[in-house]
């Protein structure tokens, strides 16, 4: 797993724009090299704001949207179209404005699909396994970029401190109950799935995240799930100054404009 690098931006608005620019550039480069690319989306304020910033950037059309696989790191287990679903918010922010290939958009099942949260998690795991190639050496594809927000309690995706999902080493997707962040029932990738990604980008802003950022950079993943947000090749913590206030000295801070 890669050691995190930290980039600090002035404020949340600049951070969202910078994440959008980085995402566009990275996807263009990956598609130029391989013809296709895959991204795992996240919910949360900055996760969605970054997608909206992509939508507002003319350079977005440099991405070959038809050759992009979109997955989710977690989902709130709510009926289809519910405004609180991460999928709904991603579609409103960006996905409904670009020409994607419908079969390459992989939302997690809604609560009115007839499946329980456990069945929906198993279905998503099967979909991931079907998309994996032998060279991925595991039950999920080697995602090019996996985006994560960070909760004030250091959760990422729907992996919350003290929850059994933190200990899952086999399954790639699990149902989560009694989430401390509403809604109570969710579906989430597990650490093995997250850590299969080539690059993991943790995007966080606000003073209320400063302690969580410190713990995610220095702690253990069972106490601070954000500490398990690591990519195989690269891990970026993309922060605003407020969220970066408690970064330990000397940690790979790349930029602080
Ligand atoms: O479903 C969700 O809520 C997200 O996937 C969750 O992991 C989110 O990214 C963090 O809670 C940060 O959210 P904020 O940036 O809004 O604090």
XYZ file of C-alpha atoms in Angstrom, residues 1-251:
251
model
C 0.000 0.000 0.000
C 1.201 3.496 -0.823
C 2.165 6.133 1.736
C -0.215 9.102 1.553
C 0.769 12.379 -0.065
C -1.055 15.492 1.069
C -2.151 18.438 -1.041
C -3.654 21.423 0.709
C -5.830 24.018 -0.976
C -7.103 27.374 0.237
C -10.714 26.456 0.897
C -13.439 23.956 0.033
C -14.419 25.683 -3.220
C -10.859 25.727 -4.540
C -10.421 22.144 -3.332
C -13.460 20.924 -5.301
C -12.184 22.684 -8.435
C -8.699 21.242 -7.934
C -10.073 17.719 -7.459
C -12.122 18.137 -10.634
C -9.090 19.293 -12.610
C -6.990 16.436 -11.240
C -9.737 13.883 -12.009
C -10.141 15.118 -15.600
C -6.399 15.090 -16.235
C -5.893 11.660 -14.665
C -8.779 10.083 -16.591
C -7.575 11.575 -19.877
C -4.103 10.157 -19.231
C -5.416 6.703 -18.265
C -7.698 6.548 -21.303
C -4.863 7.665 -23.574
C -2.774 4.800 -22.228
C -5.460 2.115 -22.010
C -8.520 3.314 -23.905
C -10.716 2.901 -20.854
C -10.824 3.991 -17.196
C -12.710 3.267 -13.983
C -13.676 5.509 -11.092
C -15.310 4.725 -7.761
C -17.495 7.611 -6.638
C -18.270 8.703 -3.109
C -21.105 10.544 -1.468
C -20.638 13.454 0.887
C -20.263 17.188 0.476
C -16.893 17.315 -1.241
C -17.427 14.142 -3.209
C -20.501 15.607 -4.869
C -19.077 19.145 -5.093
C -16.107 17.735 -7.010
C -18.458 16.073 -9.528
C -20.358 19.340 -9.944
C -17.038 21.091 -10.574
C -16.235 18.526 -13.289
C -19.618 19.215 -14.888
C -18.899 22.951 -14.919
C -15.435 22.550 -16.473
C -15.279 22.747 -20.300
C -12.263 20.412 -20.153
C -14.673 17.657 -19.026
C -15.235 16.880 -22.692
C -11.633 15.734 -22.952
C -12.800 12.591 -21.122
C -14.122 9.771 -23.298
C -17.253 9.300 -21.181
C -18.384 6.308 -23.243
C -15.296 4.410 -22.112
C -15.611 5.010 -18.417
C -16.744 2.521 -15.760
C -18.379 4.131 -12.737
C -18.787 2.343 -9.408
C -19.726 3.503 -5.927
C -17.748 3.107 -2.716
C -20.936 3.093 -0.696
C -24.614 3.809 -0.937
C -27.370 4.778 1.373
C -29.895 1.939 1.249
C -32.891 4.038 0.173
C -35.513 3.745 -2.603
C -34.442 4.480 -6.171
C -34.343 8.202 -6.884
C -34.299 9.181 -3.223
C -32.523 12.575 -3.066
C -30.314 11.253 -0.270
C -28.915 8.400 -2.383
C -25.308 8.938 -3.478
C -26.307 7.784 -6.963
C -29.086 10.382 -7.182
C -26.737 13.160 -6.122
C -24.008 12.033 -8.536
C -26.474 11.915 -11.427
C -27.734 15.410 -10.640
C -24.220 16.805 -10.172
C -22.625 15.295 -13.275
C -23.701 11.933 -14.685
C -26.921 13.132 -16.328
C -24.935 15.803 -18.186
C -22.441 13.544 -19.976
C -22.760 10.737 -22.517
C -21.947 7.654 -20.457
C -22.476 4.047 -21.539
C -25.447 2.976 -19.352
C -24.148 -0.574 -18.924
C -20.915 0.840 -17.499
C -22.617 2.763 -14.695
C -22.812 0.430 -11.698
C -25.063 1.809 -8.938
C -25.627 -0.200 -5.782
C -29.193 -1.559 -5.563
C -31.889 0.663 -4.026
C -34.002 -0.387 -1.066
C -37.075 -0.925 -3.269
C -35.329 -3.426 -5.542
C -36.818 -6.380 -3.670
C -33.401 -7.285 -2.273
C -32.382 -6.992 1.373
C -29.283 -4.928 2.109
C -27.326 -8.187 2.438
C -28.605 -9.448 -0.905
C -27.845 -6.097 -2.526
C -24.291 -6.237 -1.142
C -23.839 -9.760 -2.495
C -25.203 -8.697 -5.903
C -22.728 -5.823 -6.055
C -19.871 -8.109 -5.065
C -20.868 -10.463 -7.889
C -20.972 -7.549 -10.349
C -17.502 -6.468 -9.249
C -16.150 -10.010 -9.534
C -17.569 -10.300 -13.057
C -15.776 -7.091 -14.041
C -12.432 -8.216 -12.617
C -9.719 -9.546 -14.938
C -7.236 -12.311 -14.051
C -4.481 -9.699 -13.760
C -6.466 -7.948 -11.059
C -5.628 -10.892 -8.772
C -8.767 -10.418 -6.720
C -12.553 -10.167 -6.585
C -12.739 -6.585 -7.823
C -11.328 -4.654 -10.802
C -8.197 -2.562 -10.246
C -10.045 0.730 -10.092
C -7.993 3.575 -11.528
C -9.267 6.141 -9.043
C -11.275 5.502 -5.884
C -12.692 8.656 -4.305
C -13.505 8.805 -0.599
C -14.882 11.451 1.703
C -13.838 11.401 5.359
C -16.232 11.650 8.256
C -15.395 13.546 11.469
C -15.287 10.119 13.170
C -12.720 9.051 10.489
C -15.169 6.850 8.571
C -14.653 6.357 4.841
C -17.332 4.944 2.553
C -19.668 3.400 5.152
C -16.900 1.861 7.246
C -17.539 3.318 10.694
C -15.394 2.976 13.827
C -16.379 -0.022 15.904
C -18.452 -1.645 13.166
C -17.983 -5.283 12.148
C -17.422 -4.299 8.507
C -13.942 -3.084 9.496
C -12.893 -6.674 10.122
C -14.094 -8.045 6.782
C -11.167 -9.513 4.885
C -12.930 -11.795 2.400
C -16.029 -10.122 1.024
C -15.663 -7.014 -1.180
C -19.056 -5.524 -0.271
C -21.103 -5.647 2.909
C -24.373 -4.360 4.293
C -24.017 -1.868 7.131
C -26.671 -1.427 9.825
C -27.018 1.129 12.626
C -24.870 3.621 10.761
C -24.173 6.614 13.031
C -24.579 8.780 9.932
C -28.128 8.599 8.561
C -29.594 6.674 6.966
C -28.980 3.732 9.272
C -28.729 1.086 6.540
C -26.042 1.259 3.892
C -23.974 -0.809 1.519
C -20.207 -0.380 1.474
C -17.027 -1.601 -0.134
C -14.718 -3.191 2.392
C -11.035 -2.488 2.927
C -9.877 -5.289 0.572
C -11.958 -3.726 -2.220
C -10.822 -0.177 -1.438
C -7.186 -1.200 -1.283
C -7.402 -2.918 -4.679
C -7.589 0.519 -6.288
C -4.550 1.817 -8.065
C -5.126 5.274 -6.601
C -7.183 6.277 -3.555
C -8.027 9.967 -3.158
C -9.404 11.112 0.197
C -11.092 14.478 -0.263
C -11.952 16.462 2.864
C -12.594 20.037 3.951
C -13.509 21.892 7.117
C -12.092 22.347 10.600
C -14.363 19.616 11.897
C -12.308 17.107 9.858
C -8.841 18.176 11.060
C -8.598 15.571 13.813
C -9.988 12.845 11.558
C -7.376 13.722 8.921
C -4.619 13.475 11.528
C -5.856 10.041 12.635
C -6.385 8.828 9.054
C -2.757 9.737 8.308
C -1.211 8.380 11.498
C -3.571 5.863 13.081
C -4.671 2.275 12.596
C -7.610 1.381 10.396
C -9.575 -0.387 13.117
C -9.572 2.685 15.316
C -9.623 5.172 12.423
C -11.068 3.608 9.245
C -9.659 6.480 7.184
C -6.228 4.979 7.921
C -7.245 2.085 5.678
C -7.844 4.435 2.737
C -4.740 3.460 0.816
C -4.190 2.754 -2.890
C -1.874 0.140 -4.362
C 0.142 2.713 -6.305
C -0.844 6.094 -4.891
C -2.776 7.643 -2.008
C -3.674 11.319 -2.007
C -5.220 13.328 0.772
C -6.739 16.357 -0.970
C -7.630 18.865 1.725
C -8.452 22.456 2.387
C -6.374 24.383 4.913
C -8.932 23.928 7.691
C -8.943 20.150 7.379
C -5.139 20.151 7.176
C -4.687 22.031 10.454
C -3.484 18.988 12.439
C -1.316 17.233 9.867
C 1.797 15.866 11.587
C 4.981 17.734 10.587
C 7.118 16.256 7.842
C 4.372 14.193 6.269
